[in-house]
Short mmCIF file of C-alpha atoms in Angstrom, two decimals:
data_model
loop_
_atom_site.label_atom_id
_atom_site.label_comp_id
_atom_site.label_asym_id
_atom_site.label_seq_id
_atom_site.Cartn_x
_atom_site.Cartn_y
_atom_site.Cartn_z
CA UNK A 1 24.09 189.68 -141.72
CA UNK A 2 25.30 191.28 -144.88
CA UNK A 3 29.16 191.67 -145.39
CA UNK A 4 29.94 190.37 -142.53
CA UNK A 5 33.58 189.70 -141.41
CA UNK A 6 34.93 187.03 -138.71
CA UNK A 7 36.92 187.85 -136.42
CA UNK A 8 39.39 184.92 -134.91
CA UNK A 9 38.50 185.67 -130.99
CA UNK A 10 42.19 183.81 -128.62
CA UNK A 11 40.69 184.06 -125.54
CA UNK A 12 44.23 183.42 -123.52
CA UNK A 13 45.07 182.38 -119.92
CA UNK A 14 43.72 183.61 -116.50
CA UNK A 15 41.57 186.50 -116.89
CA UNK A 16 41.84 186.06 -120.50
CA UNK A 17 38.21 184.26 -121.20
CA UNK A 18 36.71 187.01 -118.93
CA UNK A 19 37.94 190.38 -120.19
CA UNK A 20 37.61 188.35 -123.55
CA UNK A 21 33.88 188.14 -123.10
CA UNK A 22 32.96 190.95 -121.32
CA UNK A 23 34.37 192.98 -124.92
CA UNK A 24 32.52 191.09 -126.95
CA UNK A 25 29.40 191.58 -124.83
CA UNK A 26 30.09 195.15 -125.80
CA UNK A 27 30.58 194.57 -129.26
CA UNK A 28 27.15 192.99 -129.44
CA UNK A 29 25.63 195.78 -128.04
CA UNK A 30 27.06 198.05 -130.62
CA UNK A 31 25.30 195.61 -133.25
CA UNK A 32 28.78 195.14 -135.21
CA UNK A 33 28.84 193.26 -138.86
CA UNK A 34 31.21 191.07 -137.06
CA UNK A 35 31.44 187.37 -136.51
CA UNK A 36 33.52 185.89 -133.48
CA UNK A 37 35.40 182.31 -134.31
CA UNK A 38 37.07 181.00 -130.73
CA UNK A 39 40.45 179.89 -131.04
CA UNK A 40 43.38 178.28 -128.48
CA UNK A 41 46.50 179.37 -127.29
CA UNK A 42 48.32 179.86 -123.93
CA UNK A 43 49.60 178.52 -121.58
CA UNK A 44 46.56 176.63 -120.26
CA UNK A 45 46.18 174.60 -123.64
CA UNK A 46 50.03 173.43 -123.68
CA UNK A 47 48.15 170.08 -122.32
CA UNK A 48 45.41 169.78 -124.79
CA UNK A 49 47.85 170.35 -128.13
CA UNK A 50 51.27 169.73 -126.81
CA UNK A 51 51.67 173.37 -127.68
CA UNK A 52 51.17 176.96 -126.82
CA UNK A 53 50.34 177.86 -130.16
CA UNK A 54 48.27 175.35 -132.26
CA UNK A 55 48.67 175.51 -136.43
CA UNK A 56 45.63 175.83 -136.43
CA UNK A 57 44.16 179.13 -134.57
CA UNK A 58 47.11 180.36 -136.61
CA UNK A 59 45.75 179.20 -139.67
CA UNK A 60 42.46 180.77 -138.72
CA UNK A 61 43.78 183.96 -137.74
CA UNK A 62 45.26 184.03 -141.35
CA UNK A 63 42.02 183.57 -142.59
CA UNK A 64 40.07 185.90 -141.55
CA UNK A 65 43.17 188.78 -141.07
CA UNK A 66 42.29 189.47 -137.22
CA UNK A 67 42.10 188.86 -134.46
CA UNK A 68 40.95 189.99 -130.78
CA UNK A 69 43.39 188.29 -128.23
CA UNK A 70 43.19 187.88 -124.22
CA UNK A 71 46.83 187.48 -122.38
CA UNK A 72 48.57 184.27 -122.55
CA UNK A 73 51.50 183.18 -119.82
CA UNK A 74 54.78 182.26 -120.69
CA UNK A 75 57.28 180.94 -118.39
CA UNK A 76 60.20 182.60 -117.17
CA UNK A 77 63.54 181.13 -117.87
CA UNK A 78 62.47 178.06 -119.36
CA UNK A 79 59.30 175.81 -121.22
CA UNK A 80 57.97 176.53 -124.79
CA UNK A 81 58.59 180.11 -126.13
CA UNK A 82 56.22 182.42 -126.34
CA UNK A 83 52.81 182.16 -127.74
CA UNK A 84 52.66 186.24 -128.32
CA UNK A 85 56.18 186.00 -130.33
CA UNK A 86 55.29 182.91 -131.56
CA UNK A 87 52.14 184.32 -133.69
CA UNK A 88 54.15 187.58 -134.43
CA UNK A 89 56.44 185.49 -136.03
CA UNK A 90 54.18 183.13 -138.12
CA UNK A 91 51.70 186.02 -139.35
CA UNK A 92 54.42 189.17 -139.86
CA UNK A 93 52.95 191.28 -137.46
CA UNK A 94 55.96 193.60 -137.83
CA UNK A 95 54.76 196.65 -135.58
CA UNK A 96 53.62 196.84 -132.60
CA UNK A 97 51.25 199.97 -132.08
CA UNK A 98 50.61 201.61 -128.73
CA UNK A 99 48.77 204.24 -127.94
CA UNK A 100 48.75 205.57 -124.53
CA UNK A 101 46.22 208.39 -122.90
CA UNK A 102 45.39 209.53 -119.88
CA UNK A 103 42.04 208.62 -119.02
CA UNK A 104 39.60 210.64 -117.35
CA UNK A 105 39.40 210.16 -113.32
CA UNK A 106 42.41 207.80 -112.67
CA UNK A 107 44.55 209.84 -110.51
CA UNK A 108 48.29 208.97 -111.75
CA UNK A 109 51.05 211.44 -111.65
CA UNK A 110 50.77 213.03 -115.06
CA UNK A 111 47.38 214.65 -116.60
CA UNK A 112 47.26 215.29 -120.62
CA UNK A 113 49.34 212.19 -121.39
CA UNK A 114 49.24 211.49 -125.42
CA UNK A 115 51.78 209.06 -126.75
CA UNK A 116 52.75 206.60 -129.18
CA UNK A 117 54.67 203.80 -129.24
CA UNK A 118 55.43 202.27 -132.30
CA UNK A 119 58.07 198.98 -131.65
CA UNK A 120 59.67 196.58 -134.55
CA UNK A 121 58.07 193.39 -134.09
CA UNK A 122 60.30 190.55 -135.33
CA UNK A 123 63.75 190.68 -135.57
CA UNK A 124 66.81 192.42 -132.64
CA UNK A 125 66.90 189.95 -129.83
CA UNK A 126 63.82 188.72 -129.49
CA UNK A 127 64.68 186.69 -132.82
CA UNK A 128 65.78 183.96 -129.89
CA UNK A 129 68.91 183.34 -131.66
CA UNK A 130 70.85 182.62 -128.85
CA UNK A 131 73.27 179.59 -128.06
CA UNK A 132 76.35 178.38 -125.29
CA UNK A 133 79.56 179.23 -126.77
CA UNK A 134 81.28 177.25 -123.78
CA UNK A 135 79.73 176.27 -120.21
CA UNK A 136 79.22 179.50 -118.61
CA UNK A 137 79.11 181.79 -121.58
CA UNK A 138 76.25 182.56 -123.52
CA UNK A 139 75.99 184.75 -126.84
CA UNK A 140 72.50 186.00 -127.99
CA UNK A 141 72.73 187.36 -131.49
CA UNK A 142 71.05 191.60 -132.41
CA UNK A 143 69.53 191.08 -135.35
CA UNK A 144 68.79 194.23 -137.48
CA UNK A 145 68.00 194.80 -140.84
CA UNK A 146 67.41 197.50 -143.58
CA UNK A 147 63.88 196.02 -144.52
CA UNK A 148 62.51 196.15 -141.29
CA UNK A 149 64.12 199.25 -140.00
CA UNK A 150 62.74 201.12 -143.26
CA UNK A 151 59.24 198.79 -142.69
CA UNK A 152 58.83 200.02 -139.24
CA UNK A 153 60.05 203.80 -139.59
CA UNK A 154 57.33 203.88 -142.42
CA UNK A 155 54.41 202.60 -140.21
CA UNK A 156 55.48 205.36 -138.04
CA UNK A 157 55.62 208.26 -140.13
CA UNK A 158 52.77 207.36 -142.26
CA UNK A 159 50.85 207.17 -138.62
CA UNK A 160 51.81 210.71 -137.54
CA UNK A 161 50.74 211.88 -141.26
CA UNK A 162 46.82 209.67 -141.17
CA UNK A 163 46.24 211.08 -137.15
CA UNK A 164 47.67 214.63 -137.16
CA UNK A 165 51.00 213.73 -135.40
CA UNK A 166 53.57 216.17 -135.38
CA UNK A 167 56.86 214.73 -134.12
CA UNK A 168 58.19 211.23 -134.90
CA UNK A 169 61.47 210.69 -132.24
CA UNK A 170 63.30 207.48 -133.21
CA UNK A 171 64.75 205.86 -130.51
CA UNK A 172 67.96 204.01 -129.39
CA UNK A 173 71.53 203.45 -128.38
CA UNK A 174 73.89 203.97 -131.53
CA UNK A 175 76.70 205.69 -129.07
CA UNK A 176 76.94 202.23 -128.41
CA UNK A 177 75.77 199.82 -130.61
CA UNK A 178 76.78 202.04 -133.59
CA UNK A 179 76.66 199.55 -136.60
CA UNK A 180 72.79 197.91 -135.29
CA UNK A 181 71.58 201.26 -134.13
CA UNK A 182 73.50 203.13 -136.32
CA UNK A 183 71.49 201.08 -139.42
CA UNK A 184 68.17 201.75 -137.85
CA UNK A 185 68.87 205.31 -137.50
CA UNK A 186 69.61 205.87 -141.32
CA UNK A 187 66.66 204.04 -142.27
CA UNK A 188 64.49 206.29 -139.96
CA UNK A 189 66.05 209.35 -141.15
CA UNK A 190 65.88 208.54 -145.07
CA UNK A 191 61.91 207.52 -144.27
CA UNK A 192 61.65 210.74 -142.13
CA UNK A 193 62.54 212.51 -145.59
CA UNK A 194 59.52 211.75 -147.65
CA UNK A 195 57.79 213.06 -144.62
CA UNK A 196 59.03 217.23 -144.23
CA UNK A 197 55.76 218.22 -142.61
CA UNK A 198 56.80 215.93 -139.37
CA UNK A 199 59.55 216.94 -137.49
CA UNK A 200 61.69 214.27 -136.88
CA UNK A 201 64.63 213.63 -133.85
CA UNK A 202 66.64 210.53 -132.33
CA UNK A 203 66.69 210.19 -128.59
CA UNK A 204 69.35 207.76 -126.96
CA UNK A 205 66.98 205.26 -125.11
CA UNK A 206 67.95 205.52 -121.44
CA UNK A 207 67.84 209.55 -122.10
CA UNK A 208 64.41 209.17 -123.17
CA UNK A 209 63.65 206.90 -120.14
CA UNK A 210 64.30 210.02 -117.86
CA UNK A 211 62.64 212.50 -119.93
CA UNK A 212 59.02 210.37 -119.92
CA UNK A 213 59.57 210.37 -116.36
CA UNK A 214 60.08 214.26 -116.04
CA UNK A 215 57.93 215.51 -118.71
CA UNK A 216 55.89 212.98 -120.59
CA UNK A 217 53.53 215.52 -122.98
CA UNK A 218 57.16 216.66 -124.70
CA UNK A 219 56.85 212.81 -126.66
CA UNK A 220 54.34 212.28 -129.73
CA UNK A 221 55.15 209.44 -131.46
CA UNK A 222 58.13 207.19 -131.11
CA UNK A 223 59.72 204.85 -133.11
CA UNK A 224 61.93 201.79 -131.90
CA UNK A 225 63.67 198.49 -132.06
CA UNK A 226 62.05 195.66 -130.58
CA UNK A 227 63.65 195.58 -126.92
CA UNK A 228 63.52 199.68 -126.42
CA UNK A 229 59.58 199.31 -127.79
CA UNK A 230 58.81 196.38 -125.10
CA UNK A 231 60.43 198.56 -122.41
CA UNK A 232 59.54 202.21 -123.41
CA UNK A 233 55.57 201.14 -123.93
CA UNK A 234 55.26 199.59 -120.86
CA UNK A 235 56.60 202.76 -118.72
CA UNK A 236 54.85 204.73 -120.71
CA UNK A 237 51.70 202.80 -119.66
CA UNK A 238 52.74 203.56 -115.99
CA UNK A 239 52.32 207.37 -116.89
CA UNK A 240 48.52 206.47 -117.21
CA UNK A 241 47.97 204.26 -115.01
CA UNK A 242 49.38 200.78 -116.01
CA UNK A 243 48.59 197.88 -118.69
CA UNK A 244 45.19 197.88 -117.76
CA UNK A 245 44.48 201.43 -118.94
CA UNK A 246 46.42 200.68 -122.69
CA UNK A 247 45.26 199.17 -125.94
CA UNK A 248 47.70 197.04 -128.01
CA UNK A 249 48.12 196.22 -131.52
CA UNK A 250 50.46 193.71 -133.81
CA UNK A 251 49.68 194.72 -137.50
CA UNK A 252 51.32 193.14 -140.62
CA UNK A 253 50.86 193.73 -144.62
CA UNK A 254 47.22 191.35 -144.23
CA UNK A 255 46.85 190.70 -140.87
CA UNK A 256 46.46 192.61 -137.07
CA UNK A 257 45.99 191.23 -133.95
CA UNK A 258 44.75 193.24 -130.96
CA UNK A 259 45.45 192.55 -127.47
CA UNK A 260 45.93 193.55 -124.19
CA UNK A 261 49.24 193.81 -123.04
CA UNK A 262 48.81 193.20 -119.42
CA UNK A 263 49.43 189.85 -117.88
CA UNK A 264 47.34 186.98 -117.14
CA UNK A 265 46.53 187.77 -113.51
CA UNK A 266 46.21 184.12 -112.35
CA UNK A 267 45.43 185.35 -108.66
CA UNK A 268 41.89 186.95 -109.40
CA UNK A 269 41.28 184.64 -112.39
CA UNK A 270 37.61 183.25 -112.21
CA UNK A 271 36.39 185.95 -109.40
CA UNK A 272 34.61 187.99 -112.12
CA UNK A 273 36.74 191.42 -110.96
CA UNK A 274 38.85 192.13 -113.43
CA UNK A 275 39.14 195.11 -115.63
CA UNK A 276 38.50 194.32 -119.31
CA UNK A 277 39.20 198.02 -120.35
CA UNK A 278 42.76 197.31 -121.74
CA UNK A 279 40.97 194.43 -124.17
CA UNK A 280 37.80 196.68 -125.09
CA UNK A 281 40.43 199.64 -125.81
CA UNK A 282 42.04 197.21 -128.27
CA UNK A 283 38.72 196.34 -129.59
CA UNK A 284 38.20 199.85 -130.09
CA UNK A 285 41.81 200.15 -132.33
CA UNK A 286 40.29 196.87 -133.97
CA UNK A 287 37.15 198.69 -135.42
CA UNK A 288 38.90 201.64 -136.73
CA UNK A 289 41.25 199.01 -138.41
CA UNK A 290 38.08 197.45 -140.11
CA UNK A 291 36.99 200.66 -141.07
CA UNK A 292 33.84 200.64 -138.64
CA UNK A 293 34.83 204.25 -137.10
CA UNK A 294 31.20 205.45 -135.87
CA UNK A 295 31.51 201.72 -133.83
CA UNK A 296 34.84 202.85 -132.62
CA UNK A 297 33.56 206.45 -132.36
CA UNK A 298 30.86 205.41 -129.98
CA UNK A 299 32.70 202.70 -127.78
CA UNK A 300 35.32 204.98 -127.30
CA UNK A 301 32.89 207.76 -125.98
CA UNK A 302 31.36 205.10 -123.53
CA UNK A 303 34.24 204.17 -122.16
CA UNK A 304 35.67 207.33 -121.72
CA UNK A 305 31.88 208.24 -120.45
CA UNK A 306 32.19 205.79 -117.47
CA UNK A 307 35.44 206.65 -116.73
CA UNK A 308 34.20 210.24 -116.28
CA UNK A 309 31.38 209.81 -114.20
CA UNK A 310 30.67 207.71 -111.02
CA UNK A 311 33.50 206.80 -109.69
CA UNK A 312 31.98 203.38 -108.11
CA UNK A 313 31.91 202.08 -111.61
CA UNK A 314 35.69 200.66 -111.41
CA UNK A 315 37.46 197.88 -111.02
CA UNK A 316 39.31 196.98 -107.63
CA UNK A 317 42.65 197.62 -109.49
CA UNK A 318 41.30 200.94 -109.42
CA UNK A 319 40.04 201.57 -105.85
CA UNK A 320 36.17 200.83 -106.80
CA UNK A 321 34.32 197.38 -106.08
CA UNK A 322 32.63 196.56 -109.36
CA UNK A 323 32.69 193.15 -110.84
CA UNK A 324 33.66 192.88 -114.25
CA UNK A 325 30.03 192.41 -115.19
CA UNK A 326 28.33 195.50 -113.39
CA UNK A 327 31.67 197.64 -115.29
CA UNK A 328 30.23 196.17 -118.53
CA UNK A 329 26.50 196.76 -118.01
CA UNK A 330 27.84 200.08 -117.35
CA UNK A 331 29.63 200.58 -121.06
CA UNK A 332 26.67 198.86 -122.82
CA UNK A 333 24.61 201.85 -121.20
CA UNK A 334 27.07 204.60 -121.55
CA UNK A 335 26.94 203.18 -125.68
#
């Protein structure tokens, strides 16, 4: 096929290697110019390389600039660190993008739900720099930094300008932390400058907590450190109803990966029931990233198509008693 480009496919742990194919089934369908290369990491391989994270999927993912990833597990409280941070790390994928909509027929608390999360990647304390000062004391280190305060504020607004957003809310606790915070604030608000057509405001994080909760719809876009990002996306997936229903993204200068967020599932791993729309969603973010946006355009609709119409085409996770299989037949139609 002409001009096509390869896509580095991780298929993950647990339900990863079934939501993982049951996308690219889809894909397939749509006839894409793409190219799927299968790669390790996870959990489940730890055995196999003596890692979560072998050199040389992320060699491969630097090679061909993306990737389509299933969840991996990490252990609590102990064993390697994680794979997910882990590639962040290695291939820059400083933001973290997540969209999150309500979709059509799942009954959550909210209707009209339209956010944005958009979460530093690499540095505050998930840089891991953490060590005993004496037995029973331990210090973990906030890391922030001009560069990737600026970096991330200008993914944001530069977002809100290329989809028509109009609010950019930067989020985060510099009553508190007032030199950290403090920094990332006066990055976002010198970014937020080149940018007068967005309105821009800060929102103290456990403020904003309540606020999603009260009134979701009054949020567009939001901006945040790496901690505030991993907790503010995933309530505002709750609003829609949960991981399953969100897309995820880790984009660098070269390289993206997309993902779902949700976890590995190991309970119904295997059964053929899980719901792959979280993965396909990301899929979906993947094509308009390679610039394929009738592709995107028309898995979008068919998603959102099946999620409109018979209501036995869902998941048990969503109160319907479709395999994962008989929910993707049901996309490849809707396409």
């Amino acid at each position: 096929m002409a001009n096509t480009r390869t896509v580095t496919v991780i298929n993950g742990d647990g339900i990863g290697p079934e939501v993982s194919a049951a996308t690219i089934r889809v894909l397939e369908a749509l006839k894409v110019p793409l190219e799927f290369e299968f790669k390790d990491a996870g959990a489940e391989v730890v055995a196999k390389f003596g890692t979560n994270l072998p050199h040389e999927t992320v060699e491969a993912v630097l090679k061909s600039g993306v990737a389509l990833k299933g969840p991996t597990g990490t252990v609590v409280g102990g064993g390697l660190p994680s794979a997910n941070v882990g590639l962040r790390k290695r291939l820059d994928l400083y933001s973290s993008l997540r969209p999150v909509k309500s979709v059509p027929n799942v009954k959550t608390r909210y209707e009209n739900v339209d956010l944005v999360v958009v979460r530093e990647n690499t540095e505050d304390l998930y840089a891991g720099l953490e060590h005993i000062v004496v037995p029973g004391v331990v210090e973990a280190l906030k890391i922030i930094t001009e560069k990737a305060s600026t970096r991330i504020a200008r993914f944001a607004f530069d977002y809100a300008r290329k989809n028509g957003r109009k609010r950019v809310s930067a989020i985060h606790k510099a009553n508190i932390m007032k030199l950290s915070d403090g920094l990332f604030l006066d990055c976002c608000r010198k970014v937020g400058r080149e940018f007068p057509e967005i309105t821009y405001d800060e929102v103290i994080v456990d403020n904003l907590c309540m606020q999603l909760v009260k009134d979701p719809t009054r949020f567009d876009v939001m901006v945040t450190e790496n901690l505030y990002g991993d907790i503010v996306s995933d309530l505002c997936a709750g609003l829609v109803g949960g991981l399953g229903m969100v897309p995820g993204a880790n984009i660098g200068e070269r390289t993206a990966v997309f993902e779902a967020v949700h976890g590995t599932a190991p309970d119904i791993a295997g059964k053929g029931i899980a719901n792959p729309t979280a993965l396909m969603m990301s899929a979906v973010m993947m094509l308009e990233w390679l610039e394929l946006r009738d592709e995107a355009r028309r898995m979008q609709g068919a998603i959102q198509k099946v999620y409109g119409g018979d209501a036995k085409v869902r998941t048990g996770d969503l109160g319907g008693s479709a395999t994962t299989r008989e929910f993707t037949d049901a996309i490849i139609a809707a396409l």
